[in-house]
Structures are given as structure tokens and as C-alpha cells.
Short mmCIF file of C-alpha atoms in Angstrom, two decimals:
data_model
loop_
_atom_site.label_atom_id
_atom_site.label_comp_id
_atom_site.label_asym_id
_atom_site.label_seq_id
_atom_site.Cartn_x
_atom_site.Cartn_y
_atom_site.Cartn_z
CA MET C 1 0.00 0.00 0.00
CA ASN C 2 1.63 3.21 -1.22
CA VAL C 3 -0.34 5.86 0.68
CA ARG C 4 -0.31 9.40 -0.66
CA ALA C 5 -2.20 12.54 0.30
CA GLN C 6 -3.89 15.10 -1.91
CA ILE C 7 -5.76 18.33 -1.43
CA SER C 8 -9.13 17.74 -3.07
CA MET C 9 -12.39 19.58 -3.65
CA ALA C 10 -16.08 18.68 -3.64
CA MET C 11 -18.90 20.82 -5.01
CA ASN C 12 -22.57 20.54 -4.07
CA LEU C 13 -24.39 21.23 -7.34
CA ASP C 14 -27.67 21.51 -5.45
CA LYS C 15 -26.51 24.90 -4.14
CA CYS C 16 -24.86 26.47 -7.20
CA ILE C 17 -26.84 29.55 -8.31
CA GLY C 18 -24.79 30.27 -11.42
CA CYS C 19 -23.63 33.70 -10.29
CA HIS C 20 -20.10 33.29 -11.73
CA THR C 21 -18.49 34.99 -8.72
CA CYS C 22 -15.97 32.15 -8.58
CA SER C 23 -15.05 32.73 -12.23
CA VAL C 24 -14.66 36.48 -11.84
CA THR C 25 -12.48 36.30 -8.73
CA CYS C 26 -10.28 33.61 -10.29
CA LYS C 27 -9.98 35.70 -13.45
CA ASN C 28 -9.00 38.82 -11.54
CA VAL C 29 -6.37 37.01 -9.48
CA TRP C 30 -4.71 34.71 -12.02
CA THR C 31 -5.51 35.51 -15.67
CA ASN C 32 -6.08 39.25 -15.85
CA ARG C 33 -3.21 39.88 -18.28
CA GLN C 34 -2.31 39.86 -21.95
CA GLY C 35 -2.24 36.45 -23.57
CA ALA C 36 -4.69 35.03 -21.01
CA GLU C 37 -7.81 36.96 -22.02
CA TYR C 38 -9.73 33.86 -23.08
CA MET C 39 -8.56 31.72 -20.16
CA TRP C 40 -11.12 30.76 -17.56
CA TRP C 41 -9.39 28.48 -15.10
CA ASN C 42 -12.73 28.41 -13.30
CA ASN C 43 -15.90 28.59 -15.37
CA VAL C 44 -19.57 27.84 -14.71
CA GLU C 45 -21.55 26.15 -17.46
CA THR C 46 -25.29 25.97 -17.95
CA ARG C 47 -26.17 22.35 -18.55
CA PRO C 48 -27.39 20.85 -20.79
CA GLY C 49 -25.28 22.84 -23.24
CA PRO C 50 -22.08 22.84 -25.28
CA GLY C 51 -19.80 23.92 -22.42
CA TYR C 52 -16.52 25.79 -22.66
CA PRO C 53 -14.63 25.27 -24.88
CA ARG C 54 -17.40 24.20 -27.18
CA GLN C 55 -18.21 20.48 -26.82
CA TRP C 56 -15.14 19.82 -24.68
CA GLU C 57 -16.64 16.43 -23.69
CA ASN C 58 -16.61 15.14 -27.27
CA GLN C 59 -13.38 13.14 -27.38
CA ASN C 60 -14.14 11.98 -30.92
CA LYS C 61 -13.52 15.61 -31.78
CA TYR C 62 -10.57 16.36 -29.49
CA ASN C 63 -9.00 12.95 -28.68
CA GLY C 64 -8.42 13.82 -25.03
CA GLY C 65 -7.92 11.46 -22.10
CA TRP C 66 -6.98 7.78 -22.07
CA ALA C 67 -8.19 4.74 -24.00
CA LEU C 68 -7.64 1.04 -23.41
CA ASP C 69 -5.46 -0.74 -25.98
CA GLY C 70 -5.12 -4.44 -25.28
CA GLY C 71 -6.02 -3.86 -21.66
CA LYS C 72 -3.37 -1.17 -21.25
CA LEU C 73 -3.82 2.58 -20.99
CA LYS C 74 -2.88 4.60 -24.02
CA LEU C 75 -3.25 8.28 -24.76
CA ARG C 76 -6.00 8.95 -27.26
CA ILE C 77 -3.76 11.45 -29.01
CA GLU C 78 -0.68 10.23 -30.84
CA LEU C 79 2.01 12.87 -30.95
CA GLY C 80 2.19 14.30 -34.45
CA LYS C 81 -0.76 12.27 -35.79
CA ASN C 82 -4.23 13.02 -34.43
CA TYR C 83 -3.41 16.22 -32.58
CA LYS C 84 -6.70 18.13 -32.21
CA PRO C 85 -6.51 21.01 -29.72
CA PRO C 86 -9.46 23.42 -29.62
CA SER C 87 -9.30 26.37 -31.97
CA LEU C 88 -9.88 29.97 -30.95
CA GLN C 89 -13.41 29.64 -32.30
CA ASP C 90 -14.05 26.73 -29.90
CA TYR C 91 -13.18 29.11 -27.08
CA TYR C 92 -14.01 32.62 -28.27
CA GLU C 93 -12.15 35.64 -29.52
CA PRO C 94 -11.92 37.87 -26.43
CA TRP C 95 -13.13 41.41 -26.88
CA THR C 96 -13.62 44.77 -25.25
CA TYR C 97 -15.69 47.75 -26.38
CA ASP C 98 -14.84 51.08 -27.94
CA TYR C 99 -16.25 53.08 -25.04
CA GLU C 100 -14.65 56.31 -26.27
CA VAL C 101 -17.23 56.58 -29.04
CA LEU C 102 -19.96 56.98 -26.42
CA PHE C 103 -18.38 60.28 -25.38
CA SER C 104 -16.89 61.54 -28.66
CA GLU C 105 -19.79 60.78 -31.01
CA LYS C 106 -21.73 63.85 -32.15
CA GLN C 107 -25.32 64.17 -31.01
CA THR C 108 -27.76 62.38 -33.31
CA GLU C 109 -31.24 60.95 -33.14
CA GLN C 110 -29.80 57.47 -32.71
CA GLN C 111 -28.12 56.13 -29.61
CA PRO C 112 -24.36 55.76 -30.14
CA VAL C 113 -23.13 52.16 -30.06
CA ALA C 114 -19.86 50.89 -28.61
CA ARG C 115 -18.61 48.32 -31.10
CA PRO C 116 -16.74 45.22 -29.89
CA ILE C 117 -12.98 45.34 -30.42
CA SER C 118 -10.82 42.20 -30.49
CA LEU C 119 -8.33 42.00 -27.63
CA ILE C 120 -6.02 40.01 -29.89
CA THR C 121 -6.03 41.98 -33.15
CA ASP C 122 -7.35 45.33 -31.85
CA GLU C 123 -9.72 45.33 -34.84
CA PRO C 124 -13.54 45.62 -34.84
CA MET C 125 -15.20 42.20 -34.73
CA ASP C 126 -18.56 40.47 -34.58
CA VAL C 127 -19.11 38.52 -31.37
CA ALA C 128 -20.07 34.94 -32.24
CA TYR C 129 -19.44 32.92 -29.07
CA GLY C 130 -18.33 33.28 -25.48
CA PRO C 131 -17.61 31.30 -22.29
CA ASN C 132 -21.19 31.76 -21.03
CA TRP C 133 -22.90 31.99 -24.38
CA ASN C 134 -25.85 29.82 -23.38
CA ASP C 135 -26.12 31.10 -19.80
CA ASP C 136 -29.55 30.05 -18.43
CA LEU C 137 -30.56 28.85 -21.92
CA ALA C 138 -30.56 25.08 -21.49
CA GLY C 139 -33.82 24.76 -23.41
CA THR C 140 -32.59 26.24 -26.70
CA ASP C 141 -30.89 24.59 -29.66
CA TYR C 142 -27.59 24.68 -27.75
CA ILE C 143 -28.83 21.61 -25.89
CA LEU C 144 -28.31 19.55 -29.03
CA GLU C 145 -24.54 20.08 -28.74
CA ASP C 146 -24.34 18.43 -25.30
CA PRO C 147 -22.73 14.94 -25.54
CA GLY C 148 -24.19 14.15 -22.10
CA LEU C 149 -27.63 13.82 -23.67
CA ASP C 150 -26.63 10.60 -25.42
CA GLY C 151 -29.39 8.08 -24.85
CA LEU C 152 -31.92 10.82 -24.12
CA GLN C 153 -34.43 12.49 -26.41
CA LYS C 154 -32.44 15.57 -27.36
CA GLU C 155 -35.04 16.96 -29.73
CA VAL C 156 -37.83 16.63 -27.19
CA TYR C 157 -35.90 18.38 -24.42
CA ALA C 158 -34.78 21.12 -26.80
CA GLN C 159 -38.41 22.13 -27.39
CA PHE C 160 -38.99 23.10 -23.77
CA ARG C 161 -37.00 25.89 -22.17
CA ASP C 162 -37.86 24.88 -18.61
CA VAL C 163 -37.64 21.10 -18.84
CA PHE C 164 -34.49 20.98 -16.74
CA MET C 165 -31.37 23.01 -16.13
CA MET C 166 -28.39 22.98 -13.79
CA TYR C 167 -25.08 24.76 -13.33
CA LEU C 168 -21.72 23.00 -13.55
CA PRO C 169 -18.66 24.83 -12.13
CA ARG C 170 -15.37 23.46 -13.47
CA ILE C 171 -11.71 23.79 -12.57
CA CYS C 172 -8.68 21.61 -13.28
CA ASN C 173 -9.32 18.25 -11.62
CA HIS C 174 -5.68 17.71 -10.55
CA CYS C 175 -6.08 14.09 -11.55
CA LEU C 176 -4.27 11.08 -10.16
CA ASN C 177 -3.57 9.86 -13.70
CA PRO C 178 -3.29 13.13 -15.66
CA SER C 179 -3.14 12.70 -19.42
CA CYS C 180 -1.79 16.23 -19.82
CA LEU C 181 1.31 15.23 -17.86
CA ALA C 182 1.87 12.06 -19.89
CA ALA C 183 1.47 13.90 -23.20
CA CYS C 184 4.08 16.59 -22.53
CA PRO C 185 7.32 15.69 -24.39
CA ARG C 186 9.21 18.29 -22.32
CA LYS C 187 8.06 16.88 -18.96
CA ALA C 188 7.04 20.42 -18.09
CA ILE C 189 3.90 19.27 -16.28
CA TYR C 190 4.36 17.63 -12.90
CA LYS C 191 2.28 16.52 -9.94
CA ARG C 192 3.48 17.75 -6.57
CA GLU C 193 4.16 14.93 -4.14
CA GLU C 194 3.24 16.87 -1.02
CA ASP C 195 -0.32 17.82 -2.01
CA GLY C 196 -1.07 16.34 -5.46
CA ILE C 197 -1.47 19.68 -7.24
CA VAL C 198 -0.68 19.50 -10.97
CA LEU C 199 1.44 22.41 -12.25
CA VAL C 200 3.20 23.56 -15.42
CA ASP C 201 6.91 24.40 -15.19
CA GLN C 202 7.06 27.61 -17.21
CA ASN C 203 10.82 27.27 -17.64
CA ARG C 204 10.53 23.88 -19.34
CA CYS C 205 7.36 24.52 -21.37
CA ARG C 206 7.89 25.23 -25.06
CA GLY C 207 4.24 25.65 -26.03
CA TYR C 208 3.80 22.45 -28.04
CA ARG C 209 0.22 22.28 -26.75
CA TYR C 210 0.08 18.49 -26.56
CA CYS C 211 -1.15 18.97 -23.00
CA VAL C 212 -4.04 21.12 -24.27
CA ALA C 213 -5.09 18.39 -26.68
CA ALA C 214 -4.58 15.54 -24.19
CA CYS C 215 -6.58 17.05 -21.33
CA PRO C 216 -10.13 15.67 -21.79
CA TYR C 217 -11.55 18.51 -19.68
CA LYS C 218 -9.73 21.17 -21.73
CA LYS C 219 -8.45 22.92 -18.62
CA VAL C 220 -4.96 23.58 -19.96
CA TYR C 221 -4.65 26.77 -21.98
CA TYR C 222 -2.08 28.22 -24.38
CA ASN C 223 -0.86 31.75 -23.66
CA TRP C 224 -0.41 33.33 -27.07
CA LYS C 225 1.71 36.12 -25.60
CA THR C 226 4.28 34.01 -23.71
CA GLY C 227 4.06 30.94 -25.96
CA LYS C 228 3.57 28.64 -22.97
CA SER C 229 0.78 26.56 -21.46
CA GLU C 230 -1.02 27.58 -18.29
CA LYS C 231 -3.67 26.03 -16.05
CA CYS C 232 -5.41 26.21 -12.69
CA ILE C 233 -2.82 25.95 -9.90
CA LEU C 234 -5.42 25.28 -7.18
CA CYS C 235 -4.21 28.53 -5.61
CA TYR C 236 -1.28 26.61 -4.14
CA PRO C 237 0.27 29.67 -2.42
CA ARG C 238 -2.96 29.98 -0.45
CA VAL C 239 -3.27 26.23 0.14
CA GLU C 240 0.26 26.11 1.53
CA ALA C 241 -0.86 28.67 4.10
CA GLY C 242 -3.90 26.61 5.02
CA GLN C 243 -6.31 28.84 3.10
CA PRO C 244 -8.90 27.74 0.49
CA THR C 245 -8.75 28.60 -3.19
CA VAL C 246 -10.09 31.98 -4.26
CA CYS C 247 -13.03 30.35 -6.06
CA SER C 248 -13.95 28.44 -2.87
CA LEU C 249 -13.57 31.42 -0.57
CA THR C 250 -15.74 33.74 -2.67
CA CYS C 251 -18.44 31.21 -3.60
CA VAL C 252 -21.77 32.87 -2.85
CA GLY C 253 -23.67 29.59 -2.49
CA LYS C 254 -20.93 28.04 -0.32
CA ILE C 255 -21.03 24.97 -2.51
CA ARG C 256 -17.31 24.17 -2.31
CA TYR C 257 -15.52 22.00 0.21
CA MET C 258 -11.78 21.35 0.44
CA GLY C 259 -9.86 18.76 2.36
CA VAL C 260 -7.25 16.00 2.28
CA LEU C 261 -7.88 12.61 0.69
CA LEU C 262 -5.56 9.66 1.25
CA TYR C 263 -5.17 7.30 -1.68
CA ASP C 264 -3.21 4.21 -2.69
CA ALA C 265 -0.86 5.19 -5.53
CA ASP C 266 -0.21 1.52 -6.33
CA LYS C 267 -3.87 1.09 -7.32
CA VAL C 268 -4.07 4.04 -9.70
CA LEU C 269 -3.06 2.35 -12.94
CA ASP C 270 -5.00 -0.83 -12.24
CA VAL C 271 -8.24 1.02 -11.49
CA ALA C 272 -7.80 3.47 -14.37
CA SER C 273 -7.50 0.42 -16.65
CA THR C 274 -10.84 -1.06 -15.55
CA PRO C 275 -12.42 -2.49 -18.74
CA ASP C 276 -15.99 -1.52 -17.81
CA PRO C 277 -16.12 2.26 -17.24
CA THR C 278 -19.34 1.91 -15.23
CA GLN C 279 -17.35 -0.04 -12.63
CA LEU C 280 -14.51 2.47 -12.59
CA VAL C 281 -16.18 4.90 -10.18
CA ARG C 282 -16.92 2.17 -7.64
CA ARG C 283 -13.36 0.89 -7.76
CA PHE C 284 -11.98 4.42 -7.61
CA ILE C 285 -13.92 5.23 -4.44
CA ASP C 286 -13.59 1.80 -2.81
CA GLU C 287 -10.02 0.82 -3.73
CA VAL C 288 -8.00 3.93 -4.59
CA LEU C 289 -9.41 6.31 -1.98
CA LEU C 290 -8.54 5.16 1.54
CA ASP C 291 -10.17 5.32 4.96
CA PRO C 292 -8.04 7.66 7.12
CA PHE C 293 -9.41 5.98 10.27
CA ASP C 294 -8.11 2.54 9.24
CA PRO C 295 -5.08 1.78 11.48
CA ALA C 296 -3.32 0.01 8.59
CA VAL C 297 -3.77 3.08 6.37
CA VAL C 298 -2.54 5.41 9.10
CA GLU C 299 0.53 3.26 9.69
CA ALA C 300 1.29 3.06 5.97
CA ALA C 301 0.85 6.83 5.66
CA ARG C 302 3.31 7.47 8.48
CA ARG C 303 5.72 4.98 6.95
CA ASN C 304 5.53 6.99 3.72
CA GLY C 305 6.40 10.15 5.62
CA ILE C 306 2.99 11.81 5.59
CA PRO C 307 2.87 14.16 8.59
CA ASP C 308 0.43 13.49 11.43
CA ASP C 309 -1.32 16.82 10.91
CA TRP C 310 -2.13 15.75 7.34
CA ILE C 311 -3.52 12.43 8.58
CA LYS C 312 -5.67 14.24 11.14
CA ALA C 313 -6.80 16.66 8.44
CA ALA C 314 -7.78 13.68 6.26
CA GLN C 315 -9.91 12.36 9.14
CA ARG C 316 -11.71 15.70 9.43
CA SER C 317 -11.90 16.25 5.67
CA PRO C 318 -15.36 17.17 4.33
CA VAL C 319 -14.34 15.71 0.97
CA TYR C 320 -13.68 12.34 2.62
CA LYS C 321 -17.14 12.40 4.17
CA ILE C 322 -18.87 13.39 0.93
CA VAL C 323 -17.02 10.98 -1.37
CA LYS C 324 -15.86 8.02 0.70
CA LYS C 325 -18.04 7.91 3.81
CA TRP C 326 -21.47 8.86 2.41
CA LYS C 327 -20.77 8.18 -1.28
CA VAL C 328 -22.78 11.15 -2.53
CA GLY C 329 -19.95 12.81 -4.49
CA PHE C 330 -18.61 11.58 -7.85
CA PRO C 331 -15.84 12.58 -10.31
CA LEU C 332 -16.61 14.32 -13.59
CA HIS C 333 -16.56 11.97 -16.58
CA PRO C 334 -14.62 9.09 -15.00
CA GLU C 335 -14.65 7.29 -18.36
CA PHE C 336 -11.79 9.57 -19.40
CA ARG C 337 -9.71 7.44 -16.98
CA THR C 338 -7.72 10.30 -15.45
CA LEU C 339 -9.16 9.70 -11.94
CA PRO C 340 -10.18 13.31 -11.19
CA MET C 341 -9.80 14.61 -7.64
CA VAL C 342 -12.61 17.16 -7.86
CA PHE C 343 -15.99 15.65 -6.99
CA TYR C 344 -19.62 16.68 -7.45
CA VAL C 345 -22.75 16.07 -5.40
CA PRO C 346 -25.56 15.63 -7.98
CA PRO C 347 -28.34 18.22 -7.81
CA LEU C 348 -31.65 17.20 -6.25
CA SER C 349 -34.38 19.04 -8.11
CA PRO C 350 -37.04 19.85 -7.13
CA VAL C 351 -37.20 19.87 -3.34
CA VAL C 352 -39.42 17.36 -1.55
CA THR C 353 -42.39 19.69 -1.03
CA THR C 354 -42.41 20.69 -4.70
CA PHE C 355 -41.97 17.05 -5.59
CA GLU C 356 -45.12 16.18 -3.69
CA LYS C 357 -47.14 18.91 -5.39
CA THR C 358 -45.93 17.84 -8.82
CA TYR C 359 -46.37 14.11 -8.52
CA GLY C 360 -48.95 13.88 -5.74
CA ALA C 361 -46.56 11.61 -3.88
CA LYS C 362 -46.43 11.29 -0.13
CA ILE C 363 -43.18 11.12 1.78
CA THR C 364 -43.13 7.33 1.86
CA ASP C 365 -43.67 7.21 -1.92
CA VAL C 366 -40.75 9.47 -2.81
CA PHE C 367 -38.08 6.86 -3.37
CA PRO C 368 -39.87 4.90 -6.10
CA LYS C 369 -40.26 8.23 -7.94
CA VAL C 370 -36.60 9.25 -7.81
CA SER C 371 -36.15 8.21 -11.43
CA GLU C 372 -38.80 10.76 -12.45
CA LEU C 373 -37.13 13.85 -11.02
CA ARG C 374 -36.97 16.87 -13.31
CA ILE C 375 -33.24 16.40 -14.00
CA PRO C 376 -33.00 12.96 -15.66
CA ILE C 377 -30.85 10.52 -13.70
CA LYS C 378 -29.47 9.23 -16.99
CA TYR C 379 -28.08 12.68 -17.75
CA LEU C 380 -26.46 12.96 -14.32
CA ALA C 381 -25.03 9.45 -14.73
CA ASN C 382 -23.56 10.34 -18.12
CA LEU C 383 -21.92 13.31 -16.44
CA LEU C 384 -20.67 11.80 -13.18
CA THR C 385 -20.65 8.00 -13.15
CA ALA C 386 -19.93 6.86 -16.72
CA GLY C 387 -23.60 5.95 -17.11
CA ASP C 388 -24.10 4.05 -13.83
CA THR C 389 -27.56 5.30 -12.85
CA SER C 390 -27.70 3.21 -9.66
CA LEU C 391 -24.93 5.25 -8.01
CA VAL C 392 -26.68 8.53 -8.78
CA GLU C 393 -30.05 7.19 -7.67
CA GLN C 394 -28.63 6.01 -4.35
CA ALA C 395 -26.97 9.40 -3.76
CA LEU C 396 -30.24 11.23 -4.48
CA LYS C 397 -32.06 8.90 -2.11
CA LYS C 398 -29.64 9.86 0.64
CA LEU C 399 -30.13 13.57 -0.03
CA ILE C 400 -33.91 13.15 0.00
CA ALA C 401 -33.76 11.05 3.18
CA VAL C 402 -31.84 13.79 4.99
CA ARG C 403 -34.48 16.34 3.98
CA ILE C 404 -37.26 14.03 5.15
CA TYR C 405 -35.47 13.50 8.46
CA GLU C 406 -34.93 17.21 9.06
CA ARG C 407 -38.55 17.90 8.14
CA SER C 408 -39.67 15.34 10.70
CA ARG C 409 -37.78 17.27 13.36
CA ASN C 410 -39.53 20.54 12.54
CA VAL C 411 -43.01 19.57 11.37
CA ALA C 412 -45.59 18.22 13.81
CA GLU C 413 -47.18 15.51 11.71
CA PRO C 414 -48.35 12.18 13.17
CA GLY C 415 -46.14 9.27 12.16
CA LEU C 416 -43.62 11.47 10.32
CA ALA C 417 -40.75 10.50 12.63
CA GLU C 418 -41.28 6.81 11.91
CA LYS C 419 -41.43 7.52 8.17
CA ALA C 420 -38.19 9.50 8.41
CA LYS C 421 -36.43 6.61 10.14
CA ALA C 422 -37.68 4.25 7.45
CA ALA C 423 -36.39 6.60 4.74
CA LEU C 424 -32.95 6.75 6.40
CA ALA C 425 -32.83 2.98 6.68
CA GLU C 426 -33.71 2.56 3.00
CA ALA C 427 -31.00 5.07 2.05
CA GLY C 428 -28.45 3.32 4.25
CA LEU C 429 -27.97 6.25 6.65
CA THR C 430 -28.10 6.56 10.42
CA GLU C 431 -29.61 9.50 12.27
CA GLU C 432 -26.06 10.59 13.11
CA ASP C 433 -25.20 10.54 9.39
CA ALA C 434 -28.29 12.61 8.59
CA GLU C 435 -27.42 15.17 11.25
CA GLU C 436 -23.84 15.44 10.04
CA MET C 437 -24.85 15.69 6.38
CA TYR C 438 -27.37 18.41 7.20
CA ARG C 439 -24.81 20.42 9.15
CA LEU C 440 -22.18 20.09 6.43
CA PHE C 441 -24.44 20.87 3.48
CA ALA C 442 -26.65 23.51 5.09
CA LEU C 443 -24.95 25.02 8.14
CA ALA C 444 -21.22 24.42 7.72
CA ARG C 445 -18.87 27.07 9.00
CA TYR C 446 -15.61 28.07 7.35
CA GLU C 447 -13.55 25.60 9.39
CA ASP C 448 -15.95 22.78 8.52
CA ARG C 449 -15.89 23.41 4.78
CA PHE C 450 -12.14 23.94 4.53
CA VAL C 451 -9.83 21.55 6.38
CA ILE C 452 -6.43 22.35 4.89
CA PRO C 453 -3.20 21.64 6.82
CA THR C 454 -0.61 24.41 6.65
CA ASN C 455 2.94 24.31 5.35
CA PRO C 456 2.96 20.93 3.60
CA LYS C 457 6.16 19.05 4.24
CA ARG C 458 7.92 17.77 1.15
CA TYR C 459 7.90 14.20 2.34
CA ALA C 460 8.40 12.55 -1.07
CA LYS C 461 11.72 10.79 -1.65
CA GLN C 462 11.41 10.40 -5.42
CA PRO C 463 9.53 12.14 -8.23
CA TYR C 464 6.00 10.96 -8.86
CA ILE C 465 6.44 10.21 -12.55
CA GLU C 466 9.51 8.02 -12.01
CA ARG C 467 7.37 5.44 -10.20
CA GLY C 468 5.31 4.92 -13.36
CA VAL C 469 2.06 5.76 -11.61
CA VAL C 470 0.75 8.18 -14.19
CA GLY C 471 0.80 5.76 -17.10
CA LEU C 472 3.59 7.26 -19.16
CA PRO C 473 3.78 5.58 -22.58
#
């Protein structure tokens, strides 16, 4: 057992309001400079929709991530052969406006118009696409570009603006098996041993952009000014000081949680090579991610030089509770086989009371109706569990059970307490679990949402990539 520790993040999609505060603060801190105008290390997408860059999930178009070749992992891109990074049109041509004309234009009967000006060419342009082009427009034709709707009736959903909609915040996943790292011929991308953060060495990078093509989430960007690649750094200067990322700190909905996860590095390649992608998530959570309370895991972690304060932080980690303990958080598109370390709690929509009004269902009849919630479980499964609907359904049951339990504590209704206990039992939760989940998701304070040990010790004795963990070809 080769125990390692990583700073990880979980996001509760049930609470995201799509305000883009996380995107704006990240932009102002890290990419507010020439050459990075189109970069959004953190972006929030309206789903269903094409995403940013356009159709980033379509690996038939971009050849990102890993594929199995004879049972072994292989990069989908072959250097110099099927190299398909996104074009500027897949992102957007960043622009500003000629505001001076609003003041210098002579008075006329028509309102003066500030024309868009390209930030790259400084020439007038027509705006054709942007990072939030379909913001709040999940019911328009843009829905047809969403690969996550495979197996669903795209045309039917596209006819109704209010059929279903959700927000999906995205950052670099700081994967355990990053394809961007493996694709870089300069070895400019590396994964830090002490906290698992994936970074780009700007001194080694030569701007080949293989990393951009290989990342299936398209979270590596090319800086046209410097000629080098850049990506989310998980605000590592803040993390080293025990502080959360800027996107987490400024999140209006408080949907983000950060903490330490312990994992078995020796299991990474084996699990990432799982033939059936629907089984990959289960193996990832059960075999790769470790229980920090297990004495054998603790002993192995200490033997590997992981400091005690990191082990204690892993035991208090909200991400551990969400992903490993309660199993209500899942990685984004695990079928890409990169083993992402950013997890998502699927949205429960609508709330129980609205659910009852819509379907005429009583509390005890909720669970059989989970498959008929407004956001199709199949869509959520395509997004988070490689199509395994049972995992999503069980997570939604747990979220509903917690709401039923809390309602039973505040509503004087005969027999409701017994029904709540039955709902918890069916969801596989105890009353203590329900209380803890409610506090974490609804009432959590700063120190509960962010459990980040300070000053990470560089306990690694050898570089990560030399152990062959990341599947280098």
C-alpha cells in the first residue's frame, strides 16, 4: 500500500446559483493579463449545453484522455498524428468595447453604439461565441450540442425551455492519472508529491500544446503572448498557508468544500485500466481512496512520511465524508480514466415539497419516484458515473432522506418521525449521518468546509512520474 495525500475539492451542485463569482475572482487574481484573455481556469456552465470550450466532452472531436489498448492505458492522441486542440473559435475571440465613441460621437437621433474590439487583433469584430454563451438557456438549440444527452431524447428536451437546467462549475481536476502530464514531451507538467497539485513548469514549457489536446476537460490553456501553457494551480500559495482557493472562498452559495484525501498510488493504474467504465467509479472510491481511520492506512501513511497533521486533516476532511463515507460525491466523466480529484454532489431538483405537489406523492412514496425527477438521472449518470444510474439514484435517495429526516424534526405531523427513520434505513444512513450531512451541506462554518493543513512538508523521496504511476507511454 503506497499511501499518498492530496488536497481535493467537492462541489454541491444543489446549491450552485450560477452567479459566476468564482469565475470572476479567479480571473482577476490569475488571468487578468495579456495572452490570457480567453482563459477561464474556473468557469460555470449551464447544462445541458455545449460547455466551454465548445463540446469539450466530445473526445471523438478532441482525442483527449486515455483509451484502453489491449487492456493497457494509451493516450487517445498520438504525438504528431491526431493532434486536435481546440481552436480559438471553440473558445471565443476575447473582446472589449470602444467606449470612447460613447463620449466623442456627435449628437444624433440614434443612440451611439460601442462596437466590440478584439483584444487580440485590436480590430472591430462580430461577437459569435463566449464562455457563457448559453447562460440560463438550457432549453434552446444549444442543448443539441451536449454529448451528455446521449441516450436521451435531445429533440424533445430542446423544445422546452424549462424542462431541466443545472449549473456546472469546473476547474482543473488535478487528476491522479493526468493525461496532460503524460502527453508533454518536455516533462514540463508535474504533480506535486506533497499535495497532489498538478502544475506547469514555465521554464521547461515550449508551447507544443500536446497537453491542451490531451486534457479531456480542456483545462490547460495556451498563452499566445508568452508561448507557454497555463492552467489552474489550485491557488497553491494559499493552500500552503492553510487557506482555500479563491473560487472556494468567494463562492456565494458556499457549494465548495476542500480537504485531504488519502489514496493508494499503487492502485491508480490498475483502477484506471478497468475495462468496464461503469465499474470504474466504484473501484476508484472503494479501492484507490482510503479510509483515514483505518489503522493500517494510518501506519502506511506514516511509513511513507505523511505528517500526522495531514492524517488528522484527512480524518476531518469534508471531501472524505462526501465521497468516501457517504458516497454522494462523484468525479466528472470518470470514463476519461484520469481519476479526477474534484468531486460533485448531484443536484436534487425539485425539493421534496415541490416534488409532492408535482407528482402527488407522499413522503413514503418518494423513493420509487426518484427516477422521475426533473433532471433525468441518466443525464447525471452520463456526467458523473460513466452511465451508472444506480450510483446517482442512491446518492439522491440519501439527499432526499436527509431532507425528510430534518422535516420530521420541525413539522408536527403524526407518524412522520417513523417515516423518516424508514427513509434513512432505505437510504443506508443513520440518524447521526443525517445530522452530520445536514450540518455540512446547510450550516457548515468556514472551518468545517475547509480543512487544509498548513505548510505541507515535502515528504516525497522520489519524483511521482519516475514510479510509473501516471501511465507514461
